CSV table of C-alpha atoms in Angstrom, one decimal:
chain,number,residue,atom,x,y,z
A,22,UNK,CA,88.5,98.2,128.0
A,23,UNK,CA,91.0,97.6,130.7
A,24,UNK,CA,89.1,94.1,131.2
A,25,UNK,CA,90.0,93.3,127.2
A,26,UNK,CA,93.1,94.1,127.9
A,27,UNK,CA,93.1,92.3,131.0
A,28,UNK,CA,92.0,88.9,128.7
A,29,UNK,CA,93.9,89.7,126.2
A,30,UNK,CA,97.1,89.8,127.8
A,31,UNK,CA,96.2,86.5,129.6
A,32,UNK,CA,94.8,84.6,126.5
A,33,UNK,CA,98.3,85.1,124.5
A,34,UNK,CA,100.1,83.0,127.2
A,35,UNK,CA,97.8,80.5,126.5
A,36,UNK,CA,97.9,76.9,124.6
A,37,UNK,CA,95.3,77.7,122.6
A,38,UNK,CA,97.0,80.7,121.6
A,39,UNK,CA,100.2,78.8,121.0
A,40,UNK,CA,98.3,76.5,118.6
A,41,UNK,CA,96.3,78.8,116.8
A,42,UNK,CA,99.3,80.9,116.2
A,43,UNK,CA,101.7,78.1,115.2
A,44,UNK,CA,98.9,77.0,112.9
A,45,UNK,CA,99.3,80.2,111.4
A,46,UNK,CA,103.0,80.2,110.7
A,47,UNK,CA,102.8,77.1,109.4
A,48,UNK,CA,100.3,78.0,106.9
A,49,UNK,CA,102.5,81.1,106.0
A,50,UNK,CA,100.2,83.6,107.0
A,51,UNK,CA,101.2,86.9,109.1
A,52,UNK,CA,103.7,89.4,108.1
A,53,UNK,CA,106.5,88.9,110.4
A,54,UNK,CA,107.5,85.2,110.8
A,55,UNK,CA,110.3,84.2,113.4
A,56,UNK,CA,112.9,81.6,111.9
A,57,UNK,CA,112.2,78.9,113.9
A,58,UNK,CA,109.4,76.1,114.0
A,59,UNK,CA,105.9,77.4,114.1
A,60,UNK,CA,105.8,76.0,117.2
A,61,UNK,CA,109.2,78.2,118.7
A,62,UNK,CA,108.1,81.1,117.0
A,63,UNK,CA,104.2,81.3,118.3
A,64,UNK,CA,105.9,81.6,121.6
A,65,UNK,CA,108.4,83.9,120.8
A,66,UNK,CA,105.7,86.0,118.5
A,67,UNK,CA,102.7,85.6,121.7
A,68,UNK,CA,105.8,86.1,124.4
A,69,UNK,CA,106.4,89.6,122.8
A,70,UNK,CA,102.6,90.8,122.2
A,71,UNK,CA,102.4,89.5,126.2
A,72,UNK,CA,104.7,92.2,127.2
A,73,UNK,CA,103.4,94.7,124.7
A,74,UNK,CA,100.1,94.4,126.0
A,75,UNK,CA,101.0,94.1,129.7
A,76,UNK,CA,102.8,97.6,129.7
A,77,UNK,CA,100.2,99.3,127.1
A,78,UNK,CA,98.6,102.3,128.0
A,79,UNK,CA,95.1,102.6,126.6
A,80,UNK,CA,93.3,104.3,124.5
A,81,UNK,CA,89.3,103.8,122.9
A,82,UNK,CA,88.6,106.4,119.8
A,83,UNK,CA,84.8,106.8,119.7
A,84,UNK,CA,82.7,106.3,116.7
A,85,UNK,CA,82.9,109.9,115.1
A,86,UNK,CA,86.4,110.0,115.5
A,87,UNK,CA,86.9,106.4,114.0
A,88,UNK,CA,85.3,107.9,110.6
A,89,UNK,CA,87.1,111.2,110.7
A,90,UNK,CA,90.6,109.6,111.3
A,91,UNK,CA,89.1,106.9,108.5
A,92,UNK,CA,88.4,110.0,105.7
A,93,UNK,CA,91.6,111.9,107.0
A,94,UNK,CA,93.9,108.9,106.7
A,95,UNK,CA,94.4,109.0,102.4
A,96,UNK,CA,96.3,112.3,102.9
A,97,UNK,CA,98.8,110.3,104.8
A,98,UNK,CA,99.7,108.0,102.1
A,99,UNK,CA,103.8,107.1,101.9
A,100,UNK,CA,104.2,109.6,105.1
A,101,UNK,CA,106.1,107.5,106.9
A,102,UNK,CA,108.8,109.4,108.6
A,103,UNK,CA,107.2,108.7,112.0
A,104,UNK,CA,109.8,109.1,114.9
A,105,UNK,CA,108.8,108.1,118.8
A,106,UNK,CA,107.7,111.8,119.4
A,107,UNK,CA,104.7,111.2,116.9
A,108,UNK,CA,103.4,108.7,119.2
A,109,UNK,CA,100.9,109.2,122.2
A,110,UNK,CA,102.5,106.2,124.0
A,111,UNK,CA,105.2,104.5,123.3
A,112,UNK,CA,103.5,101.1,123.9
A,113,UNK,CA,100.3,101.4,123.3
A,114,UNK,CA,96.4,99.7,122.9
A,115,UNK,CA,93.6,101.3,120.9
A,116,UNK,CA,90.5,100.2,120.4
A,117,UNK,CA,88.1,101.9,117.7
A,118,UNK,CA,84.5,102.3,118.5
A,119,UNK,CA,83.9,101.2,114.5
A,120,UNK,CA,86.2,99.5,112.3
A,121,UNK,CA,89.4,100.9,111.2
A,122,UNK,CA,89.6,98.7,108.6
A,123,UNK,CA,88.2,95.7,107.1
A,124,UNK,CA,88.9,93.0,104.4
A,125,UNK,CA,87.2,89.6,103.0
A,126,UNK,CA,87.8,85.9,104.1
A,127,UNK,CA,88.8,83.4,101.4
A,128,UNK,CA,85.4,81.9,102.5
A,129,UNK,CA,83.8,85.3,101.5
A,130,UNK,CA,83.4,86.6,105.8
A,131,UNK,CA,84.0,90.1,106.5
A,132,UNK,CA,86.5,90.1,109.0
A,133,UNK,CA,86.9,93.9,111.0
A,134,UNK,CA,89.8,95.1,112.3
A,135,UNK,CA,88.9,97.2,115.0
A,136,UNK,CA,92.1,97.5,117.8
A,137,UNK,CA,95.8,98.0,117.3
A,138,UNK,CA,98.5,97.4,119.4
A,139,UNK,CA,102.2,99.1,119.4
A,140,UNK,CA,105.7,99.1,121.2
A,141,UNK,CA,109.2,97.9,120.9
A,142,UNK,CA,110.0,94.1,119.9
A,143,UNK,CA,112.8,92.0,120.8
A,144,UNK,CA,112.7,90.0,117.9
A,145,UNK,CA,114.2,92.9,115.2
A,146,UNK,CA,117.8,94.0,116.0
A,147,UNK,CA,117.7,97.9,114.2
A,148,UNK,CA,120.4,99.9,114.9
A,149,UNK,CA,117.7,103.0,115.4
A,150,UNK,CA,115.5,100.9,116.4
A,151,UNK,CA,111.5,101.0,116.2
A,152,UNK,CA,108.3,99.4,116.3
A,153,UNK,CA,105.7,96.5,116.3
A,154,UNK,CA,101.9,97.0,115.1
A,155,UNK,CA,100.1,94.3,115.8
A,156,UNK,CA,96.3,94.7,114.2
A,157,UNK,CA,93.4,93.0,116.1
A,158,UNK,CA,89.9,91.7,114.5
A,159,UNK,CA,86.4,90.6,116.0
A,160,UNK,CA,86.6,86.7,116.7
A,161,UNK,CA,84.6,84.7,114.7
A,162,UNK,CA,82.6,82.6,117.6
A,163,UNK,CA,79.8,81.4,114.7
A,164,UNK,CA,83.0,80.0,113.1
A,165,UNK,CA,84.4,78.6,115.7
A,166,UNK,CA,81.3,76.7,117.1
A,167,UNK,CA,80.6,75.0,113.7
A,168,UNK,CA,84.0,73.7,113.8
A,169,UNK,CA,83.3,72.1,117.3
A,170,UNK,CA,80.0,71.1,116.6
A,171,UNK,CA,81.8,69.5,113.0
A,172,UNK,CA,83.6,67.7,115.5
A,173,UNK,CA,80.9,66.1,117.4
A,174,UNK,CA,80.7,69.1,120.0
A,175,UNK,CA,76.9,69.6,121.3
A,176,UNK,CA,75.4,73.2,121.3
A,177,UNK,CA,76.5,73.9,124.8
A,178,UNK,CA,79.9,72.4,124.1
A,179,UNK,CA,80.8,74.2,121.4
A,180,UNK,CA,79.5,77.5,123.3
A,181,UNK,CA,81.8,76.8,125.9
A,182,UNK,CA,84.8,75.5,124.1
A,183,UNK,CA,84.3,78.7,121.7
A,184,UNK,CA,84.7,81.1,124.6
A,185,UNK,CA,86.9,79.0,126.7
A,186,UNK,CA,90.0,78.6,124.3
A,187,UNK,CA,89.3,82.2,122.0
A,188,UNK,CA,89.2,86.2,123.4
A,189,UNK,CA,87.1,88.7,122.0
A,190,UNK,CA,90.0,89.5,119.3
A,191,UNK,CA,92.0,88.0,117.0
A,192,UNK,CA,95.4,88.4,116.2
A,193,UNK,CA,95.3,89.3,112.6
A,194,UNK,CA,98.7,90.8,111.3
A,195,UNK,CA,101.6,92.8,112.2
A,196,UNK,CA,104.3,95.0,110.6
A,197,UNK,CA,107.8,96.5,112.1
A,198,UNK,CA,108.4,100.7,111.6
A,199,UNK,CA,111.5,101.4,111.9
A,200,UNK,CA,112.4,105.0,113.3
A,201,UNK,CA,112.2,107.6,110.6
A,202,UNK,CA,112.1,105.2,107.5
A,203,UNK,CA,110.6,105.7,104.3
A,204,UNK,CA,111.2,102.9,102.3
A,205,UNK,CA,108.4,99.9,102.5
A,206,UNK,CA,109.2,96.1,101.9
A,207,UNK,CA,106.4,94.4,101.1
A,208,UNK,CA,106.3,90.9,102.8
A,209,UNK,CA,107.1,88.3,101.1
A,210,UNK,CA,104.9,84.9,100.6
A,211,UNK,CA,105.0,81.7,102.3
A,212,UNK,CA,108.9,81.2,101.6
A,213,UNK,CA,109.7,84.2,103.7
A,214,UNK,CA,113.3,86.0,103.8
A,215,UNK,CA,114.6,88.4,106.3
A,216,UNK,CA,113.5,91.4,106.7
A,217,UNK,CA,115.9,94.6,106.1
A,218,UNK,CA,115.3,96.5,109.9
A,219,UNK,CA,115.9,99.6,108.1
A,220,UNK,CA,112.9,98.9,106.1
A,221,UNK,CA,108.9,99.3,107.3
A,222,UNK,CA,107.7,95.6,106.9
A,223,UNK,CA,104.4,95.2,106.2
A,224,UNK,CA,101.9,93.6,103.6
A,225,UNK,CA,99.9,95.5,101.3
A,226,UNK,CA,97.0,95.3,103.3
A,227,UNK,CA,98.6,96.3,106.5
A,228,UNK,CA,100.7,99.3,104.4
A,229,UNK,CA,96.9,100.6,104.1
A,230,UNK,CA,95.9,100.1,107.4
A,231,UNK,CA,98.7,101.7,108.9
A,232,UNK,CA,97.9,105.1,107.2
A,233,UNK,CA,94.7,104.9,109.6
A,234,UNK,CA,96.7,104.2,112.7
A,235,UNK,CA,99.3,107.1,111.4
A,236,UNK,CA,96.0,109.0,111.8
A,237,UNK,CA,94.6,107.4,115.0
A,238,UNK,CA,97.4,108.5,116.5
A,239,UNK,CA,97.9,112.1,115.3
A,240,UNK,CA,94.2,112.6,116.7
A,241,UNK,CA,95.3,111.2,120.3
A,242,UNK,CA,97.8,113.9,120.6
A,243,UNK,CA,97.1,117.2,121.1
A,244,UNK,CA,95.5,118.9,118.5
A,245,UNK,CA,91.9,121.4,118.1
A,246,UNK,CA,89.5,118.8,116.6
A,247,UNK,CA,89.5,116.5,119.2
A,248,UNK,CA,90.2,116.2,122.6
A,249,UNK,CA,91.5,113.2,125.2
A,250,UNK,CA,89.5,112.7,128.5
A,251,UNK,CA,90.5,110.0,131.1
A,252,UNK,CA,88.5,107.6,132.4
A,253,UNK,CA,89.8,105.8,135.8
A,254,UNK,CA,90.0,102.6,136.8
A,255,UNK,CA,88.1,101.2,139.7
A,256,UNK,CA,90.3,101.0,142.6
A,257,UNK,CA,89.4,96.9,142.6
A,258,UNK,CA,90.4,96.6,138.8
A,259,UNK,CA,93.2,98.6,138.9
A,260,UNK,CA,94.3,96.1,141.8
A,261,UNK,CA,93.5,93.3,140.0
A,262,UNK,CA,95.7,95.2,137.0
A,263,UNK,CA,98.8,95.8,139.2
A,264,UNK,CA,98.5,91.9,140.7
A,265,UNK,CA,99.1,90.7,137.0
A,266,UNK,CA,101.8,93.2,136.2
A,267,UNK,CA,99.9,95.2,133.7
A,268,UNK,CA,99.9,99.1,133.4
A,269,UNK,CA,97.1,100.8,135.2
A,270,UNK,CA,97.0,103.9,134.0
A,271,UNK,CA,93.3,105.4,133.4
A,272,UNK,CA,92.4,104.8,129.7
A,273,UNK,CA,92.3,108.0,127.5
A,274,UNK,CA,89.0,108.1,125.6
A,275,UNK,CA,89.4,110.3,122.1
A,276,UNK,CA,86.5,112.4,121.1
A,277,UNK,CA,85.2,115.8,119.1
A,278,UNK,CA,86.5,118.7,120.9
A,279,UNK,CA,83.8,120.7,122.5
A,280,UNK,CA,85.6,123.8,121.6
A,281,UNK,CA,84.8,125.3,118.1
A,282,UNK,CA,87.9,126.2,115.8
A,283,UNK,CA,87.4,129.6,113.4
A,284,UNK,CA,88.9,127.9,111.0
A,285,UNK,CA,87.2,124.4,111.2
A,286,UNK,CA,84.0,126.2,109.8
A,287,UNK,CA,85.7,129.0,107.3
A,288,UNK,CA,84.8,128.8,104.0
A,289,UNK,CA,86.6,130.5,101.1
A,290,UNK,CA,89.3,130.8,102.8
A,291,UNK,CA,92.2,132.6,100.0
A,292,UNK,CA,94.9,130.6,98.8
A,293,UNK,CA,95.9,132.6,95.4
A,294,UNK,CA,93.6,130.7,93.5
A,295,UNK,CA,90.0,131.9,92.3
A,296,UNK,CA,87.0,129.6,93.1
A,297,UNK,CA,84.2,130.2,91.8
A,298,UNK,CA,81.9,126.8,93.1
A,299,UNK,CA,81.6,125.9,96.7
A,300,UNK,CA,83.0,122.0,96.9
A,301,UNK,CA,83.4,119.9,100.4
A,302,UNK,CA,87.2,119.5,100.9
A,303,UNK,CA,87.5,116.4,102.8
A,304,UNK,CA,89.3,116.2,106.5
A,305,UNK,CA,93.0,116.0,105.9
A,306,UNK,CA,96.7,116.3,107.5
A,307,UNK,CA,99.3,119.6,106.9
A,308,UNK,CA,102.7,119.5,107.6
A,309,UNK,CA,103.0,122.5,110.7
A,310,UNK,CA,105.9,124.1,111.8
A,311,UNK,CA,106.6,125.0,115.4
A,312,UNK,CA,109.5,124.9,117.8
A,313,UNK,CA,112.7,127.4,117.9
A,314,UNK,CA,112.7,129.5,114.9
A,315,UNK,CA,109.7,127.5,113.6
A,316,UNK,CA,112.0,125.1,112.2
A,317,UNK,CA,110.4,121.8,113.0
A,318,UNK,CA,107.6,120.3,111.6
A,319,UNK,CA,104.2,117.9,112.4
A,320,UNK,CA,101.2,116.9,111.3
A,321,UNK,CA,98.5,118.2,112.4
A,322,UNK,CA,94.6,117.2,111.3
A,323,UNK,CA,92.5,120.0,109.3
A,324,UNK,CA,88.6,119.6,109.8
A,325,UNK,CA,86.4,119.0,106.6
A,326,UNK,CA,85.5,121.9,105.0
A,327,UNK,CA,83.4,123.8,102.0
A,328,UNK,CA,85.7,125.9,99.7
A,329,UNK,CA,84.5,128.7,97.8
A,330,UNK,CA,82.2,131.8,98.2
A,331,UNK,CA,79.2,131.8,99.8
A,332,UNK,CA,76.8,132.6,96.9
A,333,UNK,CA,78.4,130.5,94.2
A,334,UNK,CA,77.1,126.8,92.8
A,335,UNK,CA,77.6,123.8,94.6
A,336,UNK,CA,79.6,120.7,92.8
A,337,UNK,CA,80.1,118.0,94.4
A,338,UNK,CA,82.7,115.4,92.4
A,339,UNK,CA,80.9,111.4,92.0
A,340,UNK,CA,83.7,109.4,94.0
A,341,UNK,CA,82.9,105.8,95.5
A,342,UNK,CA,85.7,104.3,97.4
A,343,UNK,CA,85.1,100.2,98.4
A,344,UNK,CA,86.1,100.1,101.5
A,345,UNK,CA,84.3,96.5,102.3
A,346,UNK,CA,87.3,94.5,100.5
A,347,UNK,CA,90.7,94.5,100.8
A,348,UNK,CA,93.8,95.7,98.6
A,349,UNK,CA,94.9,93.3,95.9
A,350,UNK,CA,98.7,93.2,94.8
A,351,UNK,CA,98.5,95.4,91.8
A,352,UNK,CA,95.7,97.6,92.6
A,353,UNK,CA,96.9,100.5,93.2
């Protein structure tokens, strides 16, 4: 991971970064568009992410995880009250063992997002300022080789060129969260305006996909479900690292805890309410106070669970959520 990182952080200070990006902005696509020429605002956008990822402390959420933070993240829908102490880093990388979220091409490609990045920008002026969340995908090397083979590129070439000019991600969108806000803006088209800093600005794809980093990150910090182990660099790498001005701290891998919770496995447990089935309750978040006088308040993740007594019928409710598609204006 520190190695993606590593190419990351040098592919974005790349031309063919510049270009693809500029390309982009001139197309009207991303969230957050500088108001300048696409070709100024690539380098202010890739300038930004540059430092963002150069100063990142890392973090990989393992496959298990992924899907738990995936099922939990619903509960967190317009929660978005998130302050710098809900954070585990405040500039941050996380890559997810499985997708966090996925959506389809126009030409009909699945594209996965799979890694996330976060910290402050210097391109929003906020009086309380807050943050970037830049979402990363797989590149699409097939695609990219047809194009250079279209081009009169030979096999080889277009193997080459494909892994020459791209990294293993893509920049795919982005969206700014102000401190404590919880009013959305949903970004405009291809005209654009400017964005109210008090406002989270995000698309309605990205508004979804931000629920599962709200979760990814309530699962990094401590909590009894899962628990953070970290993994060293090599002294060579982390060298290398601290040569190119990048953060070297060890990379905190997120996993199942290995200590059982009580009340992870309870069933029945009484709320005032007779049941009289057992039903699966899926993994969700609770508002928990804590502090001086108990009079703060986070959220912390409850495991999936079966309700009811032990000796009564089993129902399980006929849900299907698509998950292989993404949101359409309207949809929800």
């Amino acid at each position: 991971m520190p190695a993606l990182r590593e190419h990351l952080a040098g592919y974005v200070t790349t031309w063919p970064a510049r270009l693809f990006v500029a390309d982009a902005l001139r197309r009207g696509r991303g969230t957050l568009r500088p108001m300048a020429s696409p070709e100024v605002g690539a380098g202010l956008l890739l300038e930004d992410e540059h430092r963002r990822l150069s100063e990142a402390e890392l973090f990989y959420v393992t496959a298990d995880i992924t899907r738990l933070v995936r099922q939990a993240a619903p509960s967190l829908r317009n929660k978005w009250d998130i302050q710098p102490h809900d954070l585990p880093a405040p500039t941050g990388f996380m890559l997810f063992a499985e997708p966090m979220a996925e959506y389809v091409r126009e030409d009909g490609k699945r594209i996965d997002v799979v890694a996330v990045s976060w910290g402050g920008t210097e391109l929003v002026t906020s009086g309380t300022g807050g943050l970037w969340v830049t979402f990363w995908t797989v590149t699409d090397f097939a695609a990219i080789r047809r194009l250079a083979r279209a081009a009169g590129a030979s096999a080889a070439e277009a193997e080459l060129t494909a892994h020459q000019q791209n990294a293993e991600l893509t920049w795919d969108n982005e969206l700014y969260l102000p401190w404590g806000s919880t009013s959305v803006t949903i970004a405009p088209g291809e005209g654009g305006r400017v964005i109210d800093p008090t406002s989270i600005a995000a698309a309605e794809t990205t508004l979804g996909w931000l629920q599962t980093v709200h979760a990814g990150w309530i699962f990094s910090t401590p909590n009894t479900l899962t628990e953070t182990t970290e993994e060293h660099l090599p002294r060579t790498q982390r060298i290398r690292a601290e040569r190119a001005g990048h953060r070297a701290s060890p990379v905190r891998v997120v996993s199942i805890s290995r200590k059982s919770s009580p009340r992870s496995v309870r069933r029945g447990e009484p709320t005032g309410r007779k049941v009289s089935v057992q039903f699966p309750v899926a993994p969700f978040f609770r508002r928990q106070a804590y502090g001086p006088g108990h009079q703060l308040r986070k959220l912390i993740p409850i495991a999936g669970h079966w309700r009811g007594p032990l000796d009564a019928p089993v129902r399980i409710t006929q849900k299907v959520n698509v998950v292989d598609t993404a949101p359409t204006p309207g949809s929800e």
